[in-house]
């Protein structure tokens, strides 16, 4: 009953349950913060994760004991299995016996049938320590962590729910759900849009006969749209060739001086007669992309 009483006795006003424990082990730039008890509800951002924890608490209180695997991994949770991972405890280690399709998509990796300890990097060692603590006291753990294994997401939040195979607690499992806290692309887009410099991004087109003129325009931030006289709704150019035509034919910028090249960047100077000012355009190749910096 100790695990269920944890949620009944503690008040959310108790500061002891608000503080997360920081895993001080540096994991290639990653770290893990862990919460347990009702303090989880003060820090968990995802309504989905909160609902999974509430469901575990409900099942635990109803049984007066740790929930059985068939209770949380059965019919009621079936709709959410695509978002879950199920780990089976084996001694001090854990093996992934299930990984939902959505989880595979988010992580970009398949962990099914893999031992936690065999996953490269020291992060698995830290997770194993926290998971063993959860199965020892049969209390859920909520985690926030940074990681470099996801190409898209920067930070995550996770709930690990301990389950047992039967009333004798012969075998223990962890039902794990993870949700991204933020998206690298969204962060970059926000920084891109808020830049005081006009920025236009283009993707190089594959093919030996393709030139910079064929590069496809992907993004133009707010400052660039203003300088180029473009509407906010849509970018009226598709390629760099179109962009040059827009600059010369629509904006009527006249190129002054010859292009200059330095440190791999090409610098062009234009005169905006309408506004009586000079515009500098710096063209910077970055891997498969080209960034145009517009400075006035």
CSV table of N, CA, C and O in Angstrom, one decimal, residues 110-180:
chain,number,residue,atom,x,y,z
A,110,UNK,N,15.0,1.4,-33.4
A,110,UNK,CA,14.2,0.3,-32.9
A,110,UNK,C,15.0,-0.3,-31.7
A,110,UNK,O,16.1,-0.7,-31.9
A,111,UNK,N,14.3,-0.4,-30.6
A,111,UNK,CA,14.9,-1.0,-29.4
A,111,UNK,C,14.4,-2.4,-29.0
A,111,UNK,O,14.9,-3.0,-28.1
A,112,UNK,N,13.4,-2.9,-29.8
A,112,UNK,CA,12.8,-4.1,-29.4
A,112,UNK,C,13.8,-5.3,-29.4
A,112,UNK,O,14.6,-5.4,-30.3
A,113,UNK,N,13.7,-6.0,-28.2
A,113,UNK,CA,14.7,-7.1,-28.1
A,113,UNK,C,16.0,-6.8,-27.6
A,113,UNK,O,16.9,-7.6,-27.4
A,114,UNK,N,16.3,-5.5,-27.3
A,114,UNK,CA,17.6,-5.0,-26.9
A,114,UNK,C,17.7,-4.8,-25.4
A,114,UNK,O,16.7,-4.3,-24.8
A,115,UNK,N,18.8,-5.2,-24.9
A,115,UNK,CA,19.1,-4.9,-23.4
A,115,UNK,C,19.4,-3.4,-23.3
A,115,UNK,O,20.2,-2.9,-24.0
A,116,UNK,N,18.9,-2.8,-22.2
A,116,UNK,CA,19.1,-1.4,-22.0
A,116,UNK,C,20.6,-1.2,-21.8
A,116,UNK,O,21.2,-0.2,-22.3
A,117,UNK,N,21.3,-2.1,-21.1
A,117,UNK,CA,22.8,-1.9,-20.9
A,117,UNK,C,23.6,-2.0,-22.2
A,117,UNK,O,24.7,-1.5,-22.2
A,118,UNK,N,23.0,-2.6,-23.2
A,118,UNK,CA,23.8,-2.7,-24.5
A,118,UNK,C,23.7,-1.5,-25.4
A,118,UNK,O,24.4,-1.4,-26.4
A,119,UNK,N,22.8,-0.6,-25.1
A,119,UNK,CA,22.7,0.6,-25.9
A,119,UNK,C,23.9,1.5,-25.7
A,119,UNK,O,24.3,1.8,-24.6
A,120,UNK,N,24.6,1.9,-26.8
A,120,UNK,CA,25.8,2.7,-26.6
A,120,UNK,C,25.6,4.0,-25.9
A,120,UNK,O,24.5,4.6,-25.9
A,121,UNK,N,26.7,4.4,-25.2
A,121,UNK,CA,26.6,5.7,-24.4
A,121,UNK,C,26.3,5.4,-23.0
A,121,UNK,O,25.7,4.4,-22.6
A,122,UNK,N,26.6,6.3,-22.1
A,122,UNK,CA,26.5,6.2,-20.7
A,122,UNK,C,25.1,6.5,-20.2
A,122,UNK,O,24.7,6.4,-19.1
A,123,UNK,N,24.2,7.1,-21.1
A,123,UNK,CA,22.9,7.4,-20.8
A,123,UNK,C,22.1,6.2,-20.3
A,123,UNK,O,21.2,6.3,-19.4
A,124,UNK,N,22.3,5.1,-21.0
A,124,UNK,CA,21.5,3.9,-20.6
A,124,UNK,C,21.8,3.5,-19.2
A,124,UNK,O,21.0,2.9,-18.5
A,125,UNK,N,23.1,3.7,-18.7
A,125,UNK,CA,23.4,3.3,-17.4
A,125,UNK,C,22.6,4.2,-16.4
A,125,UNK,O,22.2,3.7,-15.3
A,126,UNK,N,22.5,5.4,-16.7
A,126,UNK,CA,21.7,6.3,-15.8
A,126,UNK,C,20.2,5.9,-15.8
A,126,UNK,O,19.6,5.9,-14.7
A,127,UNK,N,19.6,5.7,-16.9
A,127,UNK,CA,18.3,5.2,-17.0
A,127,UNK,C,18.1,3.9,-16.2
A,127,UNK,O,17.1,3.8,-15.5
A,128,UNK,N,19.0,3.0,-16.4
A,128,UNK,CA,18.9,1.7,-15.7
A,128,UNK,C,18.8,1.9,-14.2
A,128,UNK,O,18.1,1.3,-13.5
A,129,UNK,N,19.6,2.9,-13.7
A,129,UNK,CA,19.6,3.2,-12.2
A,129,UNK,C,18.3,3.7,-11.8
A,129,UNK,O,17.7,3.2,-10.7
A,130,UNK,N,17.7,4.6,-12.5
A,130,UNK,CA,16.4,5.1,-12.2
A,130,UNK,C,15.3,4.1,-12.3
A,130,UNK,O,14.3,4.1,-11.5
A,131,UNK,N,15.4,3.3,-13.3
A,131,UNK,CA,14.4,2.3,-13.6
A,131,UNK,C,14.4,1.2,-12.4
A,131,UNK,O,13.4,0.8,-12.0
A,132,UNK,N,15.6,0.9,-12.0
A,132,UNK,CA,15.7,-0.1,-10.9
A,132,UNK,C,15.1,0.5,-9.6
A,132,UNK,O,14.5,-0.2,-8.8
A,133,UNK,N,15.3,1.8,-9.4
A,133,UNK,CA,14.7,2.4,-8.2
A,133,UNK,C,13.2,2.4,-8.3
A,133,UNK,O,12.5,2.1,-7.3
A,134,UNK,N,12.6,2.6,-9.5
A,134,UNK,CA,11.2,2.5,-9.7
A,134,UNK,C,10.6,1.1,-9.4
A,134,UNK,O,9.6,1.0,-8.8
A,135,UNK,N,11.3,0.1,-9.9
A,135,UNK,CA,10.8,-1.3,-9.6
A,135,UNK,C,11.1,-1.7,-8.2
A,135,UNK,O,10.4,-2.7,-7.7
A,136,UNK,N,12.0,-1.1,-7.5
A,136,UNK,CA,12.3,-1.4,-6.1
A,136,UNK,C,11.2,-1.0,-5.2
A,136,UNK,O,10.8,-1.7,-4.3
A,137,UNK,N,10.8,0.3,-5.4
A,137,UNK,CA,9.7,0.8,-4.5
A,137,UNK,C,8.4,0.8,-5.2
A,137,UNK,O,7.4,1.2,-4.6
A,138,UNK,N,8.3,0.4,-6.4
A,138,UNK,CA,7.1,0.3,-7.2
A,138,UNK,C,6.3,1.7,-7.2
A,138,UNK,O,5.1,1.8,-7.1
A,139,UNK,N,7.1,2.7,-7.4
A,139,UNK,CA,6.5,4.1,-7.6
A,139,UNK,C,6.9,4.6,-9.0
A,139,UNK,O,8.1,4.4,-9.4
A,140,UNK,N,6.0,5.2,-9.7
A,140,UNK,CA,6.3,5.8,-11.0
A,140,UNK,C,7.4,6.9,-10.9
A,140,UNK,O,7.6,7.5,-9.8
A,141,UNK,N,8.2,7.0,-12.0
A,141,UNK,CA,9.2,8.1,-12.1
A,141,UNK,C,8.9,8.9,-13.3
A,141,UNK,O,8.6,8.4,-14.4
A,142,UNK,N,8.9,10.2,-13.1
A,142,UNK,CA,8.8,11.2,-14.2
A,142,UNK,C,10.1,11.8,-14.4
A,142,UNK,O,10.8,12.2,-13.5
A,143,UNK,N,10.5,11.9,-15.7
A,143,UNK,CA,11.9,12.4,-16.0
A,143,UNK,C,11.8,13.4,-17.1
A,143,UNK,O,11.0,13.4,-18.0
A,144,UNK,N,12.8,14.4,-17.0
A,144,UNK,CA,13.0,15.3,-18.1
A,144,UNK,C,14.5,15.2,-18.4
A,144,UNK,O,15.4,15.1,-17.5
A,145,UNK,N,14.8,15.1,-19.7
A,145,UNK,CA,16.2,14.9,-20.1
A,145,UNK,C,16.5,15.5,-21.4
A,145,UNK,O,15.7,15.6,-22.3
A,146,UNK,N,17.8,15.8,-21.6
A,146,UNK,CA,18.3,16.2,-22.9
A,146,UNK,C,19.1,15.0,-23.5
A,146,UNK,O,19.7,14.2,-22.8
A,147,UNK,N,19.0,14.9,-24.8
A,147,UNK,CA,19.7,13.8,-25.5
A,147,UNK,C,20.1,14.2,-26.9
A,147,UNK,O,19.6,15.1,-27.5
A,148,UNK,N,21.2,13.6,-27.4
A,148,UNK,CA,21.6,13.8,-28.7
A,148,UNK,C,21.3,12.7,-29.7
A,148,UNK,O,21.7,12.7,-30.8
A,149,UNK,N,20.5,11.7,-29.2
A,149,UNK,CA,20.2,10.6,-30.1
A,149,UNK,C,19.1,10.9,-31.1
A,149,UNK,O,18.8,10.2,-32.0
A,150,UNK,N,18.3,11.9,-30.8
A,150,UNK,CA,17.2,12.3,-31.7
A,150,UNK,C,17.6,13.4,-32.7
A,150,UNK,O,18.1,14.5,-32.2
A,151,UNK,N,17.5,13.2,-34.0
A,151,UNK,CA,17.9,14.2,-34.9
A,151,UNK,C,17.0,15.4,-34.9
A,151,UNK,O,17.3,16.5,-35.2
A,152,UNK,N,15.7,15.2,-34.4
A,152,UNK,CA,14.7,16.3,-34.5
A,152,UNK,C,14.5,17.0,-33.1
A,152,UNK,O,14.4,18.2,-33.1
A,153,UNK,N,14.4,16.2,-32.1
A,153,UNK,CA,14.0,16.7,-30.8
A,153,UNK,C,15.2,16.9,-29.8
A,153,UNK,O,16.2,16.2,-29.9
A,154,UNK,N,15.1,17.9,-29.0
A,154,UNK,CA,16.2,18.3,-28.2
A,154,UNK,C,16.0,17.8,-26.7
A,154,UNK,O,16.9,17.3,-26.1
A,155,UNK,N,14.8,18.0,-26.2
A,155,UNK,CA,14.5,17.6,-24.8
A,155,UNK,C,13.2,16.8,-24.8
A,155,UNK,O,12.4,16.9,-25.6
A,156,UNK,N,13.2,15.9,-23.8
A,156,UNK,CA,12.1,15.0,-23.7
A,156,UNK,C,11.5,15.0,-22.2
A,156,UNK,O,12.2,15.3,-21.3
A,157,UNK,N,10.3,14.5,-22.1
A,157,UNK,CA,9.8,14.2,-20.8
A,157,UNK,C,9.2,12.8,-20.9
A,157,UNK,O,8.7,12.3,-21.9
A,158,UNK,N,9.3,12.0,-19.8
A,158,UNK,CA,9.0,10.6,-19.8
A,158,UNK,C,8.4,10.2,-18.5
A,158,UNK,O,8.7,10.7,-17.4
A,159,UNK,N,7.4,9.3,-18.6
A,159,UNK,CA,6.9,8.7,-17.4
A,159,UNK,C,7.1,7.2,-17.4
A,159,UNK,O,6.9,6.5,-18.5
A,160,UNK,N,7.6,6.6,-16.3
A,160,UNK,CA,7.9,5.2,-16.2
A,160,UNK,C,7.0,4.6,-15.2
A,160,UNK,O,7.1,4.9,-14.0
A,161,UNK,N,6.1,3.7,-15.6
A,161,UNK,CA,5.1,3.1,-14.7
A,161,UNK,C,5.4,1.7,-14.3
A,161,UNK,O,5.5,0.8,-15.2
A,162,UNK,N,5.7,1.3,-13.1
A,162,UNK,CA,6.1,0.0,-12.7
A,162,UNK,C,4.8,-0.9,-12.7
A,162,UNK,O,3.8,-0.5,-12.2
A,163,UNK,N,5.0,-2.1,-13.2
A,163,UNK,CA,3.9,-3.1,-13.2
A,163,UNK,C,4.5,-4.5,-12.8
A,163,UNK,O,5.7,-4.7,-12.8
A,164,UNK,N,3.6,-5.4,-12.4
A,164,UNK,CA,4.0,-6.7,-12.0
A,164,UNK,C,3.2,-7.8,-12.8
A,164,UNK,O,2.1,-7.5,-13.3
A,165,UNK,N,3.8,-9.0,-12.9
A,165,UNK,CA,3.2,-10.0,-13.6
A,165,UNK,C,2.0,-10.7,-12.9
A,165,UNK,O,1.0,-11.1,-13.5
A,166,UNK,N,2.1,-10.7,-11.6
A,166,UNK,CA,1.0,-11.4,-10.8
A,166,UNK,C,1.1,-10.8,-9.4
A,166,UNK,O,1.9,-10.0,-9.0
A,167,UNK,N,0.1,-11.3,-8.5
A,167,UNK,CA,0.0,-10.8,-7.2
A,167,UNK,C,1.3,-11.0,-6.4
A,167,UNK,O,1.6,-10.3,-5.4
A,168,UNK,N,2.1,-12.0,-6.7
A,168,UNK,CA,3.3,-12.3,-6.0
A,168,UNK,C,4.5,-11.5,-6.5
A,168,UNK,O,5.6,-11.6,-5.9
A,169,UNK,N,4.2,-10.6,-7.4
A,169,UNK,CA,5.3,-9.7,-8.0
A,169,UNK,C,6.5,-10.5,-8.5
A,169,UNK,O,7.6,-10.2,-8.3
A,170,UNK,N,6.1,-11.7,-9.1
A,170,UNK,CA,7.2,-12.6,-9.6
A,170,UNK,C,8.1,-11.9,-10.6
A,170,UNK,O,9.3,-12.0,-10.6
A,171,UNK,N,7.5,-11.2,-11.5
A,171,UNK,CA,8.2,-10.5,-12.6
A,171,UNK,C,7.8,-9.0,-12.7
A,171,UNK,O,6.6,-8.7,-12.5
A,172,UNK,N,8.7,-8.1,-12.9
A,172,UNK,CA,8.4,-6.7,-12.9
A,172,UNK,C,8.6,-6.1,-14.3
A,172,UNK,O,9.6,-6.5,-15.0
A,173,UNK,N,7.8,-5.2,-14.6
A,173,UNK,CA,7.9,-4.5,-15.9
A,173,UNK,C,7.8,-3.0,-15.7
A,173,UNK,O,7.4,-2.5,-14.6
A,174,UNK,N,8.3,-2.2,-16.7
A,174,UNK,CA,8.1,-0.8,-16.8
A,174,UNK,C,7.4,-0.4,-18.1
A,174,UNK,O,7.8,-0.8,-19.1
A,175,UNK,N,6.2,0.2,-17.9
A,175,UNK,CA,5.5,0.8,-19.1
A,175,UNK,C,6.0,2.2,-19.2
A,175,UNK,O,5.7,3.0,-18.3
A,176,UNK,N,6.6,2.5,-20.3
A,176,UNK,CA,7.3,3.9,-20.5
A,176,UNK,C,6.6,4.6,-21.6
A,176,UNK,O,6.4,4.1,-22.7
A,177,UNK,N,6.3,5.9,-21.4
A,177,UNK,CA,5.8,6.8,-22.4
A,177,UNK,C,6.7,8.0,-22.4
A,177,UNK,O,7.1,8.5,-21.4
A,178,UNK,N,7.0,8.5,-23.6
A,178,UNK,CA,7.9,9.7,-23.8
A,178,UNK,C,7.3,10.7,-24.8
A,178,UNK,O,6.7,10.3,-25.7
A,179,UNK,N,7.4,11.9,-24.4
A,179,UNK,CA,6.9,13.0,-25.3
A,179,UNK,C,8.0,14.1,-25.4
A,179,UNK,O,8.6,14.5,-24.4
A,180,UNK,N,8.2,14.6,-26.7
A,180,UNK,CA,9.2,15.6,-26.8
A,180,UNK,C,8.7,16.9,-26.1
A,180,UNK,O,7.6,17.3,-26.1
